[in-house]
Amino acid sequence: MNEKLLNRIEEILVLSANKNELIEYGRLSREIGGLISPIKLNEPLGEISLRCIKKNFPPLSVIVVNQQTQRPGEGFFTWVASQMGYKNLPQSEWEDFFIKQKEAVFSWDWNEYIENKASNSGSKAVNIFSIEDLNNRLLDKSYVIGEETRYYILTIKKFLETTSIGPYQYHMILLENHQKISEGTLEDENSKQLLTPSKKKGLELLFKHNPMVHIHDISMVHYKQDRQKNSPWAKEPASSLRSLYNELENTRLRNIVDHDVEIEKQQDATNYKDGEVKQYYGNRYERKAKNRLKAIEIHGTICAVCGFKFEEVYGELGRDFIEIHHVRPLSTLNEAVEVDPAKDLVTVCPNCHRMLHRNRNKVLSVEELKKIIQFDS
Ligand SMILES: [Zn+2]
Ligand SMILES: [Zn+2]
């Protein structure tokens, strides 16, 4: 919102209040040169009253009235009233509420308010979020703080500290080698507390793009135009980035492990009844997911049977694409047995994986399938 215009409206209201006069929406609009039409005055008036309420002053906007009714618009009795703690004020009480607030505004000493404002006006608030400024800073890579990393998760605060009317917005940008890969937005009507959720959403964007990403390849930097330092960027400390990363590990794992669980499940279905299988996977899924990730770390993303590597053929698209096979079928494991990713799991391509499981009654071993392939070629 335009701060100058807001100040101008405030001045007009204070003048009116000092003379114990109501002012009609139409006249107020004319006095600011028609820059805001009467029906759109709700928003700036709400903002002005909100500032009053925060300073424990009566709500100035009560004196702005409709020409016919000589009462404020509905927004005053709903939104402004609720900001004052009168939520769901019954319509039968609107009149009393109006008279009470009007008297409070008329009898208030607004000189104090004006003086207070004058002393604050030196702080020259920036009023508009500048996308241009942001774009320039993306171009000159001023988000690079310290060591350069492959990925950057940027959070952009798209409102100013002084803004007091929502909706509030955060924007997330994911960069890989300084190229934009994806982006997202978070918005809330009432709350400005969007930084933590936007950090998480930014990480989720990255995990979606590359679930195998290593923490050392990530920087998270936060852009806040009105930051009280020389740069609008501030880097997320390594320690808190790590705890966020750990907190979201399950999200990350879910992106790696989903499709290859299905085929193991099919095998198990012959040994378990439906409900049992469900419960089995329900209870053990997360731990298994971690084991699978561990297996990829140990065995790499190369097929243990045929040596196929998706990245070599499919390039970037195939990076980190592989399935995990249990050397010992899951159905032979009971709750007490811990899976050892080094011994019990192997990485295989989907083709070989399906061939291993081709015979429903007997899962082939990696060695057996290897022999079959060698024979044929
Ligand atoms: Zn293979
Ligand atoms: Zn398998």
mmCIF file of C-alpha atoms and ligand atoms in Angstrom:
data_model
loop_
_atom_site.group_PDB
_atom_site.id
_atom_site.type_symbol
_atom_site.label_atom_id
_atom_site.label_comp_id
_atom_site.label_asym_id
_atom_site.label_seq_id
_atom_site.Cartn_x
_atom_site.Cartn_y
_atom_site.Cartn_z
ATOM 1 C CA MET A 1 0.000 0.000 0.000
ATOM 2 C CA ASN A 2 1.109 3.532 -0.790
ATOM 3 C CA GLU A 3 2.411 4.975 2.460
ATOM 4 C CA LYS A 4 2.088 8.601 1.344
ATOM 5 C CA LEU A 5 -1.527 8.138 0.414
ATOM 6 C CA LEU A 6 -2.156 6.379 3.697
ATOM 7 C CA ASN A 7 -0.639 9.295 5.586
ATOM 8 C CA ARG A 8 -2.749 11.737 3.650
ATOM 9 C CA ILE A 9 -5.942 9.858 4.527
ATOM 10 C CA GLU A 10 -4.869 9.725 8.151
ATOM 11 C CA GLU A 11 -4.338 13.492 8.239
ATOM 12 C CA ILE A 12 -7.793 14.110 6.819
ATOM 13 C CA LEU A 13 -9.344 11.821 9.412
ATOM 14 C CA VAL A 14 -7.466 13.446 12.293
ATOM 15 C CA LEU A 15 -8.590 16.908 11.117
ATOM 16 C CA SER A 16 -12.162 15.653 11.013
ATOM 17 C CA ALA A 17 -11.863 14.013 14.419
ATOM 18 C CA ASN A 18 -10.499 17.207 15.951
ATOM 19 C CA LYS A 19 -13.588 19.050 14.671
ATOM 20 C CA ASN A 20 -15.888 16.235 15.907
ATOM 21 C CA GLU A 21 -17.089 15.660 12.354
ATOM 22 C CA LEU A 22 -17.967 12.522 10.474
ATOM 23 C CA ILE A 23 -16.704 12.284 6.895
ATOM 24 C CA GLU A 24 -18.445 10.509 4.028
ATOM 25 C CA TYR A 25 -16.648 7.971 1.845
ATOM 26 C CA GLY A 26 -17.346 10.072 -1.244
ATOM 27 C CA ARG A 27 -15.882 13.207 0.238
ATOM 28 C CA LEU A 28 -12.799 11.426 1.540
ATOM 29 C CA SER A 29 -12.241 10.018 -1.927
ATOM 30 C CA ARG A 30 -12.526 13.497 -3.449
ATOM 31 C CA GLU A 31 -10.120 14.955 -0.881
ATOM 32 C CA ILE A 32 -7.407 12.566 -1.993
ATOM 33 C CA GLY A 33 -8.023 13.578 -5.597
ATOM 34 C CA GLY A 34 -10.030 10.474 -6.433
ATOM 35 C CA LEU A 35 -6.901 8.296 -6.221
ATOM 36 C CA ILE A 36 -8.982 5.673 -4.433
ATOM 37 C CA SER A 37 -12.656 5.255 -5.258
ATOM 38 C CA PRO A 38 -15.150 5.343 -2.334
ATOM 39 C CA ILE A 39 -15.856 1.623 -2.494
ATOM 40 C CA LYS A 40 -12.150 0.784 -2.381
ATOM 41 C CA LEU A 41 -11.429 2.866 0.708
ATOM 42 C CA ASN A 42 -12.104 -0.138 2.938
ATOM 43 C CA GLU A 43 -8.586 -1.423 2.676
ATOM 44 C CA PRO A 44 -6.622 1.729 3.574
ATOM 45 C CA LEU A 45 -9.158 2.563 6.273
ATOM 46 C CA GLY A 46 -8.758 -0.892 7.774
ATOM 47 C CA GLU A 47 -5.010 -0.424 7.755
ATOM 48 C CA ILE A 48 -5.271 2.965 9.487
ATOM 49 C CA SER A 49 -7.539 1.579 12.204
ATOM 50 C CA LEU A 50 -5.268 -1.401 12.669
ATOM 51 C CA ARG A 51 -2.343 0.921 13.353
ATOM 52 C CA CYS A 52 -4.492 2.823 15.854
ATOM 53 C CA ILE A 53 -5.491 -0.399 17.604
ATOM 54 C CA LYS A 54 -1.891 -1.502 17.887
ATOM 55 C CA LYS A 55 -1.061 1.755 19.669
ATOM 56 C CA ASN A 56 -4.138 1.496 21.892
ATOM 57 C CA PHE A 57 -5.815 4.420 20.161
ATOM 58 C CA PRO A 58 -9.485 4.340 19.156
ATOM 59 C CA PRO A 59 -10.083 3.234 15.541
ATOM 60 C CA LEU A 60 -10.014 6.359 13.359
ATOM 61 C CA SER A 61 -11.985 4.812 10.521
ATOM 62 C CA VAL A 62 -15.181 4.826 12.604
ATOM 63 C CA ILE A 63 -15.809 8.403 11.498
ATOM 64 C CA VAL A 64 -15.873 7.538 7.795
ATOM 65 C CA VAL A 65 -19.515 6.941 6.931
ATOM 66 C CA ASN A 66 -21.887 6.049 4.170
ATOM 67 C CA GLN A 67 -23.854 9.013 2.825
ATOM 68 C CA GLN A 68 -27.264 7.395 3.317
ATOM 69 C CA THR A 69 -26.829 5.586 6.612
ATOM 70 C CA GLN A 70 -24.303 7.972 8.186
ATOM 71 C CA ARG A 71 -22.632 4.836 9.554
ATOM 72 C CA PRO A 72 -19.370 3.101 8.608
ATOM 73 C CA GLY A 73 -19.461 0.226 6.156
ATOM 74 C CA GLU A 74 -19.860 -3.381 7.221
ATOM 75 C CA GLY A 75 -16.102 -3.932 7.253
ATOM 76 C CA PHE A 76 -15.805 -1.702 10.292
ATOM 77 C CA PHE A 77 -18.167 -3.879 12.358
ATOM 78 C CA THR A 78 -16.665 -7.122 11.186
ATOM 79 C CA TRP A 79 -12.970 -6.795 10.347
ATOM 80 C CA VAL A 80 -11.989 -3.755 12.432
ATOM 81 C CA ALA A 81 -14.129 -4.875 15.380
ATOM 82 C CA SER A 82 -12.548 -8.310 15.338
ATOM 83 C CA GLN A 83 -9.080 -6.718 15.341
ATOM 84 C CA MET A 84 -10.170 -4.988 18.554
ATOM 85 C CA GLY A 85 -11.194 -8.308 20.060
ATOM 86 C CA TYR A 86 -14.899 -8.131 19.200
ATOM 87 C CA LYS A 87 -15.204 -11.181 17.038
ATOM 88 C CA ASN A 88 -18.625 -11.901 15.465
ATOM 89 C CA LEU A 89 -20.170 -8.773 16.883
ATOM 90 C CA PRO A 90 -23.970 -9.277 16.573
ATOM 91 C CA GLN A 91 -25.626 -6.806 14.253
ATOM 92 C CA SER A 92 -27.925 -5.722 17.067
ATOM 93 C CA GLU A 93 -24.885 -4.315 18.860
ATOM 94 C CA TRP A 94 -23.423 -2.442 15.889
ATOM 95 C CA GLU A 95 -25.134 0.838 16.742
ATOM 96 C CA ASP A 96 -23.863 0.894 20.332
ATOM 97 C CA PHE A 97 -20.419 -0.081 19.138
ATOM 98 C CA PHE A 98 -20.431 2.727 16.576
ATOM 99 C CA ILE A 99 -21.479 5.391 19.096
ATOM 100 C CA LYS A 100 -18.923 4.248 21.636
ATOM 101 C CA GLN A 101 -16.017 4.192 19.175
ATOM 102 C CA LYS A 102 -17.049 7.476 17.564
ATOM 103 C CA GLU A 103 -17.118 9.208 20.965
ATOM 104 C CA ALA A 104 -13.725 7.733 21.762
ATOM 105 C CA VAL A 105 -12.270 9.064 18.508
ATOM 106 C CA PHE A 106 -13.831 12.512 18.952
ATOM 107 C CA SER A 107 -12.578 12.894 22.505
ATOM 108 C CA TRP A 108 -9.073 11.560 21.796
ATOM 109 C CA ASP A 109 -6.101 13.915 21.764
ATOM 110 C CA TRP A 110 -4.768 13.263 18.262
ATOM 111 C CA ASN A 111 -1.895 15.728 18.603
ATOM 112 C CA GLU A 112 0.090 13.057 20.375
ATOM 113 C CA TYR A 113 -0.570 10.762 17.431
ATOM 114 C CA ILE A 114 0.605 13.331 14.915
ATOM 115 C CA GLU A 115 3.779 14.073 16.886
ATOM 116 C CA ASN A 116 4.485 10.406 17.195
ATOM 117 C CA LYS A 117 4.181 10.006 13.444
ATOM 118 C CA ALA A 118 6.441 12.959 12.714
ATOM 119 C CA SER A 119 9.247 11.453 14.758
ATOM 120 C CA ASN A 120 8.898 8.138 12.960
ATOM 121 C CA SER A 121 8.747 9.477 9.442
ATOM 122 C CA GLY A 122 12.550 9.817 9.308
ATOM 123 C CA SER A 123 12.881 6.069 8.889
ATOM 124 C CA LYS A 124 11.745 6.283 5.234
ATOM 125 C CA ALA A 125 10.042 2.955 4.814
ATOM 126 C CA VAL A 126 10.260 1.277 1.413
ATOM 127 C CA ASN A 127 6.728 0.536 0.365
ATOM 128 C CA ILE A 128 6.722 -1.631 -2.677
ATOM 129 C CA PHE A 129 8.367 -4.982 -3.138
ATOM 130 C CA SER A 130 10.656 -4.537 -6.086
ATOM 131 C CA ILE A 131 10.794 -7.517 -8.417
ATOM 132 C CA GLU A 132 13.263 -5.580 -10.521
ATOM 133 C CA ASP A 133 15.694 -5.259 -7.657
ATOM 134 C CA LEU A 134 15.358 -8.970 -6.955
ATOM 135 C CA ASN A 135 15.973 -9.939 -10.575
ATOM 136 C CA ASN A 136 19.106 -7.819 -10.669
ATOM 137 C CA ARG A 137 20.372 -9.497 -7.557
ATOM 138 C CA LEU A 138 19.686 -12.920 -9.059
ATOM 139 C CA LEU A 139 21.616 -11.912 -12.153
ATOM 140 C CA ASP A 140 24.627 -10.632 -10.239
ATOM 141 C CA LYS A 141 24.461 -13.784 -8.042
ATOM 142 C CA SER A 142 24.547 -11.756 -4.871
ATOM 143 C CA TYR A 143 22.861 -14.700 -3.137
ATOM 144 C CA VAL A 144 26.179 -16.545 -3.258
ATOM 145 C CA ILE A 145 27.515 -16.181 0.255
ATOM 146 C CA GLY A 146 30.639 -18.096 1.190
ATOM 147 C CA GLU A 147 31.389 -21.249 -0.750
ATOM 148 C CA GLU A 148 29.471 -21.768 -3.989
ATOM 149 C CA THR A 149 27.197 -24.804 -4.183
ATOM 150 C CA ARG A 150 25.419 -26.665 -6.946
ATOM 151 C CA TYR A 151 21.940 -25.937 -5.602
ATOM 152 C CA TYR A 152 20.467 -22.778 -4.175
ATOM 153 C CA ILE A 153 17.124 -22.645 -2.456
ATOM 154 C CA LEU A 154 16.047 -19.020 -2.290
ATOM 155 C CA THR A 155 13.174 -17.759 -0.209
ATOM 156 C CA ILE A 156 11.829 -14.344 -1.156
ATOM 157 C CA LYS A 157 9.798 -12.343 1.317
ATOM 158 C CA LYS A 158 7.356 -10.479 -0.892
ATOM 159 C CA PHE A 159 6.069 -7.998 1.633
ATOM 160 C CA LEU A 160 7.668 -5.459 3.886
ATOM 161 C CA GLU A 161 8.030 -5.454 7.655
ATOM 162 C CA THR A 162 5.722 -2.428 7.790
ATOM 163 C CA THR A 163 2.932 -4.069 5.810
ATOM 164 C CA SER A 164 0.021 -4.778 8.087
ATOM 165 C CA ILE A 165 -2.660 -6.018 5.737
ATOM 166 C CA GLY A 166 -2.463 -9.418 4.097
ATOM 167 C CA PRO A 167 -2.298 -11.535 2.106
ATOM 168 C CA TYR A 168 1.360 -12.119 2.855
ATOM 169 C CA GLN A 169 3.495 -13.948 0.335
ATOM 170 C CA TYR A 170 6.740 -15.867 0.214
ATOM 171 C CA HIS A 171 8.240 -17.102 -2.995
ATOM 172 C CA MET A 172 10.667 -19.996 -3.312
ATOM 173 C CA ILE A 173 13.145 -20.402 -6.155
ATOM 174 C CA LEU A 174 15.258 -23.477 -6.769
ATOM 175 C CA LEU A 175 18.468 -22.946 -8.728
ATOM 176 C CA GLU A 176 20.823 -25.572 -10.105
ATOM 177 C CA ASN A 177 24.106 -24.182 -11.359
ATOM 178 C CA HIS A 178 22.422 -20.769 -11.172
ATOM 179 C CA GLN A 179 19.637 -21.830 -13.528
ATOM 180 C CA LYS A 180 16.071 -21.751 -12.288
ATOM 181 C CA ILE A 181 14.741 -25.319 -11.976
ATOM 182 C CA SER A 182 11.445 -24.751 -10.216
ATOM 183 C CA GLU A 183 9.617 -22.344 -7.967
ATOM 184 C CA GLY A 184 6.714 -22.113 -5.578
ATOM 185 C CA THR A 185 4.636 -19.676 -3.562
ATOM 186 C CA LEU A 186 3.188 -19.601 -0.070
ATOM 187 C CA GLU A 187 0.438 -17.226 0.912
ATOM 188 C CA ASP A 188 -1.453 -16.458 4.085
ATOM 189 C CA GLU A 189 -4.237 -13.958 4.670
ATOM 190 C CA ASN A 190 -3.342 -13.202 8.266
ATOM 191 C CA SER A 191 0.004 -14.595 9.270
ATOM 192 C CA LYS A 192 3.424 -13.222 8.419
ATOM 193 C CA GLN A 193 5.092 -16.304 9.900
ATOM 194 C CA LEU A 194 5.826 -17.918 6.577
ATOM 195 C CA LEU A 195 9.595 -18.229 6.642
ATOM 196 C CA THR A 196 9.819 -21.708 8.176
ATOM 197 C CA PRO A 197 7.108 -23.189 5.947
ATOM 198 C CA SER A 198 8.774 -21.662 2.910
ATOM 199 C CA LYS A 199 12.136 -23.171 3.876
ATOM 200 C CA LYS A 200 10.468 -26.568 4.006
ATOM 201 C CA LYS A 201 8.669 -26.069 0.750
ATOM 202 C CA GLY A 202 11.937 -25.014 -0.886
ATOM 203 C CA LEU A 203 13.639 -28.185 0.295
ATOM 204 C CA GLU A 204 10.711 -30.254 -0.933
ATOM 205 C CA LEU A 205 11.120 -28.717 -4.366
ATOM 206 C CA LEU A 206 14.739 -29.803 -4.324
ATOM 207 C CA PHE A 207 13.982 -33.340 -3.115
ATOM 208 C CA LYS A 208 11.434 -33.698 -5.853
ATOM 209 C CA HIS A 209 14.060 -32.689 -8.385
ATOM 210 C CA ASN A 210 16.888 -34.690 -6.878
ATOM 211 C CA PRO A 211 16.066 -36.962 -3.928
ATOM 212 C CA MET A 212 19.685 -38.094 -3.717
ATOM 213 C CA VAL A 213 21.001 -34.589 -3.191
ATOM 214 C CA HIS A 214 23.762 -34.282 -0.647
ATOM 215 C CA ILE A 215 23.495 -31.660 2.061
ATOM 216 C CA HIS A 216 26.877 -30.196 1.104
ATOM 217 C CA ASP A 217 25.519 -29.317 -2.325
ATOM 218 C CA ILE A 218 22.800 -27.091 -0.902
ATOM 219 C CA SER A 219 22.762 -23.455 0.124
ATOM 220 C CA MET A 220 19.641 -21.784 1.397
ATOM 221 C CA VAL A 221 19.484 -18.012 1.212
ATOM 222 C CA HIS A 222 16.709 -15.670 2.268
ATOM 223 C CA TYR A 223 15.872 -12.451 0.486
ATOM 224 C CA LYS A 224 14.238 -9.703 2.481
ATOM 225 C CA GLN A 225 14.191 -6.345 0.757
ATOM 226 C CA ASP A 226 14.018 -4.290 3.943
ATOM 227 C CA ARG A 227 16.637 -6.224 5.899
ATOM 228 C CA GLN A 228 18.471 -3.861 8.241
ATOM 229 C CA LYS A 229 21.916 -4.792 6.947
ATOM 230 C CA ASN A 230 23.848 -3.887 3.859
ATOM 231 C CA SER A 231 22.624 -6.899 1.882
ATOM 232 C CA PRO A 232 19.040 -8.146 1.605
ATOM 233 C CA TRP A 233 20.344 -11.737 1.540
ATOM 234 C CA ALA A 234 20.956 -13.820 4.633
ATOM 235 C CA LYS A 235 22.227 -17.374 4.534
ATOM 236 C CA GLU A 236 20.565 -20.164 6.471
ATOM 237 C CA PRO A 237 23.213 -21.435 8.929
ATOM 238 C CA ALA A 238 24.600 -24.889 8.099
ATOM 239 C CA SER A 239 23.410 -26.392 11.381
ATOM 240 C CA SER A 240 19.790 -25.351 10.987
ATOM 241 C CA LEU A 241 19.812 -26.332 7.314
ATOM 242 C CA ARG A 242 20.947 -29.755 8.402
ATOM 243 C CA SER A 243 18.175 -30.157 10.936
ATOM 244 C CA LEU A 244 15.608 -29.091 8.326
ATOM 245 C CA TYR A 245 17.106 -31.598 5.918
ATOM 246 C CA ASN A 246 16.879 -34.335 8.550
ATOM 247 C CA GLU A 247 13.364 -33.334 9.469
ATOM 248 C CA LEU A 248 12.311 -33.735 5.857
ATOM 249 C CA GLU A 249 14.221 -36.964 5.295
ATOM 250 C CA ASN A 250 11.069 -39.006 4.957
ATOM 251 C CA THR A 251 9.853 -36.718 2.195
ATOM 252 C CA ARG A 252 13.154 -37.244 0.457
ATOM 253 C CA LEU A 253 13.073 -41.007 0.864
ATOM 254 C CA ARG A 254 9.543 -41.203 -0.415
ATOM 255 C CA ASN A 255 10.744 -39.615 -3.632
ATOM 256 C CA ILE A 256 13.406 -42.273 -4.101
ATOM 257 C CA VAL A 257 11.504 -45.271 -2.957
ATOM 258 C CA ASP A 258 8.059 -45.806 -4.223
ATOM 259 C CA HIS A 259 7.947 -47.725 -7.446
ATOM 260 C CA ASP A 260 10.280 -50.533 -6.470
ATOM 261 C CA VAL A 261 8.378 -51.340 -3.311
ATOM 262 C CA GLU A 262 5.471 -52.401 -5.505
ATOM 263 C CA ILE A 263 7.221 -55.309 -7.129
ATOM 264 C CA GLU A 264 8.474 -56.679 -3.817
ATOM 265 C CA LYS A 265 4.950 -56.381 -2.529
ATOM 266 C CA GLN A 266 3.620 -58.498 -5.384
ATOM 267 C CA GLN A 267 6.054 -61.220 -4.456
ATOM 268 C CA ASP A 268 5.062 -61.041 -0.844
ATOM 269 C CA ALA A 269 1.387 -61.198 -1.660
ATOM 270 C CA THR A 270 1.777 -64.900 -2.387
ATOM 271 C CA ASN A 271 2.955 -65.453 1.149
ATOM 272 C CA TYR A 272 0.866 -62.958 3.037
ATOM 273 C CA LYS A 273 -2.805 -62.236 3.116
ATOM 274 C CA ASP A 274 -3.705 -58.753 1.986
ATOM 275 C CA GLY A 275 -4.158 -57.221 5.403
ATOM 276 C CA GLU A 276 -0.944 -58.693 6.689
ATOM 277 C CA VAL A 277 1.058 -57.326 3.800
ATOM 278 C CA LYS A 278 -0.392 -53.907 4.372
ATOM 279 C CA GLN A 279 0.485 -54.010 8.013
ATOM 280 C CA TYR A 280 3.917 -55.362 7.295
ATOM 281 C CA TYR A 281 4.698 -52.469 4.988
ATOM 282 C CA GLY A 282 2.880 -49.980 7.163
ATOM 283 C CA ASN A 283 5.037 -50.873 10.153
ATOM 284 C CA ARG A 284 8.311 -51.158 8.380
ATOM 285 C CA TYR A 285 8.088 -48.842 5.433
ATOM 286 C CA GLU A 286 10.122 -45.958 6.781
ATOM 287 C CA ARG A 287 12.924 -48.078 8.101
ATOM 288 C CA LYS A 288 13.000 -49.963 4.873
ATOM 289 C CA ALA A 289 13.140 -46.717 2.927
ATOM 290 C CA LYS A 290 16.218 -45.696 4.852
ATOM 291 C CA ASN A 291 17.792 -49.068 4.167
ATOM 292 C CA ARG A 292 17.125 -48.618 0.470
ATOM 293 C CA LEU A 293 18.798 -45.262 0.449
ATOM 294 C CA LYS A 294 21.699 -46.788 2.297
ATOM 295 C CA ALA A 295 21.878 -49.552 -0.324
ATOM 296 C CA ILE A 296 22.176 -46.972 -3.094
ATOM 297 C CA GLU A 297 24.965 -45.274 -1.173
ATOM 298 C CA ILE A 298 26.796 -48.605 -0.824
ATOM 299 C CA HIS A 299 26.113 -50.231 -4.194
ATOM 300 C CA GLY A 300 25.751 -47.171 -6.385
ATOM 301 C CA THR A 301 23.121 -46.774 -9.089
ATOM 302 C CA ILE A 302 24.433 -49.505 -11.361
ATOM 303 C CA CYS A 303 22.497 -52.738 -12.031
ATOM 304 C CA ALA A 304 24.142 -55.630 -10.161
ATOM 305 C CA VAL A 305 22.983 -58.066 -12.859
ATOM 306 C CA CYS A 306 23.548 -56.434 -16.261
ATOM 307 C CA GLY A 307 25.645 -53.397 -15.334
ATOM 308 C CA PHE A 308 23.183 -50.942 -16.827
ATOM 309 C CA LYS A 309 23.503 -47.363 -15.634
ATOM 310 C CA PHE A 310 20.595 -45.094 -16.429
ATOM 311 C CA GLU A 311 22.627 -41.931 -16.383
ATOM 312 C CA GLU A 312 24.922 -43.212 -19.140
ATOM 313 C CA VAL A 313 22.011 -43.716 -21.507
ATOM 314 C CA TYR A 314 19.397 -41.233 -20.337
ATOM 315 C CA GLY A 315 21.726 -38.490 -19.130
ATOM 316 C CA GLU A 316 20.527 -36.178 -16.395
ATOM 317 C CA LEU A 317 17.037 -37.679 -16.560
ATOM 318 C CA GLY A 318 18.306 -41.088 -15.539
ATOM 319 C CA ARG A 319 20.538 -39.892 -12.754
ATOM 320 C CA ASP A 320 19.983 -41.818 -9.513
ATOM 321 C CA PHE A 321 17.310 -43.996 -11.083
ATOM 322 C CA ILE A 322 17.535 -47.577 -9.863
ATOM 323 C CA GLU A 323 15.510 -50.188 -7.992
ATOM 324 C CA ILE A 324 16.354 -52.092 -4.858
ATOM 325 C CA HIS A 325 15.994 -55.814 -4.593
ATOM 326 C CA HIS A 326 15.963 -57.842 -1.393
ATOM 327 C CA VAL A 327 18.355 -60.753 -1.765
ATOM 328 C CA ARG A 328 16.406 -62.525 0.914
ATOM 329 C CA PRO A 329 12.701 -62.217 0.093
ATOM 330 C CA LEU A 330 10.908 -60.054 2.603
ATOM 331 C CA SER A 331 8.552 -62.876 3.373
ATOM 332 C CA THR A 332 11.369 -64.915 4.878
ATOM 333 C CA LEU A 333 12.220 -62.104 7.253
ATOM 334 C CA ASN A 334 10.441 -61.777 10.538
ATOM 335 C CA GLU A 335 10.172 -58.690 12.700
ATOM 336 C CA ALA A 336 13.296 -59.547 14.633
ATOM 337 C CA VAL A 337 15.582 -59.621 11.586
ATOM 338 C CA GLU A 338 17.387 -56.409 10.758
ATOM 339 C CA VAL A 339 18.027 -55.764 7.089
ATOM 340 C CA ASP A 340 21.692 -55.166 6.326
ATOM 341 C CA PRO A 341 21.798 -52.942 3.229
ATOM 342 C CA ALA A 342 25.300 -54.139 2.356
ATOM 343 C CA LYS A 343 24.433 -57.846 2.309
ATOM 344 C CA ASP A 344 20.653 -58.103 2.026
ATOM 345 C CA LEU A 345 20.016 -55.481 -0.638
ATOM 346 C CA VAL A 346 21.277 -55.017 -4.196
ATOM 347 C CA THR A 347 20.615 -52.356 -6.796
ATOM 348 C CA VAL A 348 19.086 -53.583 -10.051
ATOM 349 C CA CYS A 349 17.527 -52.074 -13.164
ATOM 350 C CA PRO A 350 13.739 -52.540 -13.527
ATOM 351 C CA ASN A 351 14.153 -55.125 -16.303
ATOM 352 C CA CYS A 352 16.442 -57.360 -14.301
ATOM 353 C CA HIS A 353 14.343 -56.762 -11.223
ATOM 354 C CA ARG A 354 11.263 -58.112 -12.937
ATOM 355 C CA MET A 355 13.209 -61.087 -14.279
ATOM 356 C CA LEU A 356 14.441 -61.895 -10.781
ATOM 357 C CA HIS A 357 10.823 -62.042 -9.694
ATOM 358 C CA ARG A 358 9.487 -63.604 -12.904
ATOM 359 C CA ASN A 359 8.912 -66.972 -11.319
ATOM 360 C CA ARG A 360 6.416 -66.313 -8.576
ATOM 361 C CA ASN A 361 7.404 -69.402 -6.636
ATOM 362 C CA LYS A 362 11.131 -68.888 -6.692
ATOM 363 C CA VAL A 363 13.026 -65.624 -6.749
ATOM 364 C CA LEU A 364 16.228 -65.989 -8.747
ATOM 365 C CA SER A 365 19.518 -64.988 -7.195
ATOM 366 C CA VAL A 366 21.613 -62.275 -8.832
ATOM 367 C CA GLU A 367 24.181 -64.925 -9.793
ATOM 368 C CA GLU A 368 21.563 -67.146 -11.426
ATOM 369 C CA LEU A 369 20.206 -64.315 -13.541
ATOM 370 C CA LYS A 370 23.729 -63.203 -14.470
ATOM 371 C CA LYS A 371 24.424 -66.694 -15.815
ATOM 372 C CA ILE A 372 21.267 -66.620 -17.931
ATOM 373 C CA ILE A 373 22.285 -63.313 -19.509
ATOM 374 C CA GLN A 374 25.836 -64.488 -20.211
ATOM 375 C CA PHE A 375 24.524 -67.636 -21.839
ATOM 376 C CA ASP A 376 22.367 -65.701 -24.229
ATOM 377 C CA SER A 377 24.972 -63.238 -25.394
HETATM 378 ZN ZN ZN B 1 19.840 -54.970 -15.202
HETATM 379 ZN ZN ZN B 2 13.191 -57.663 -5.873
#
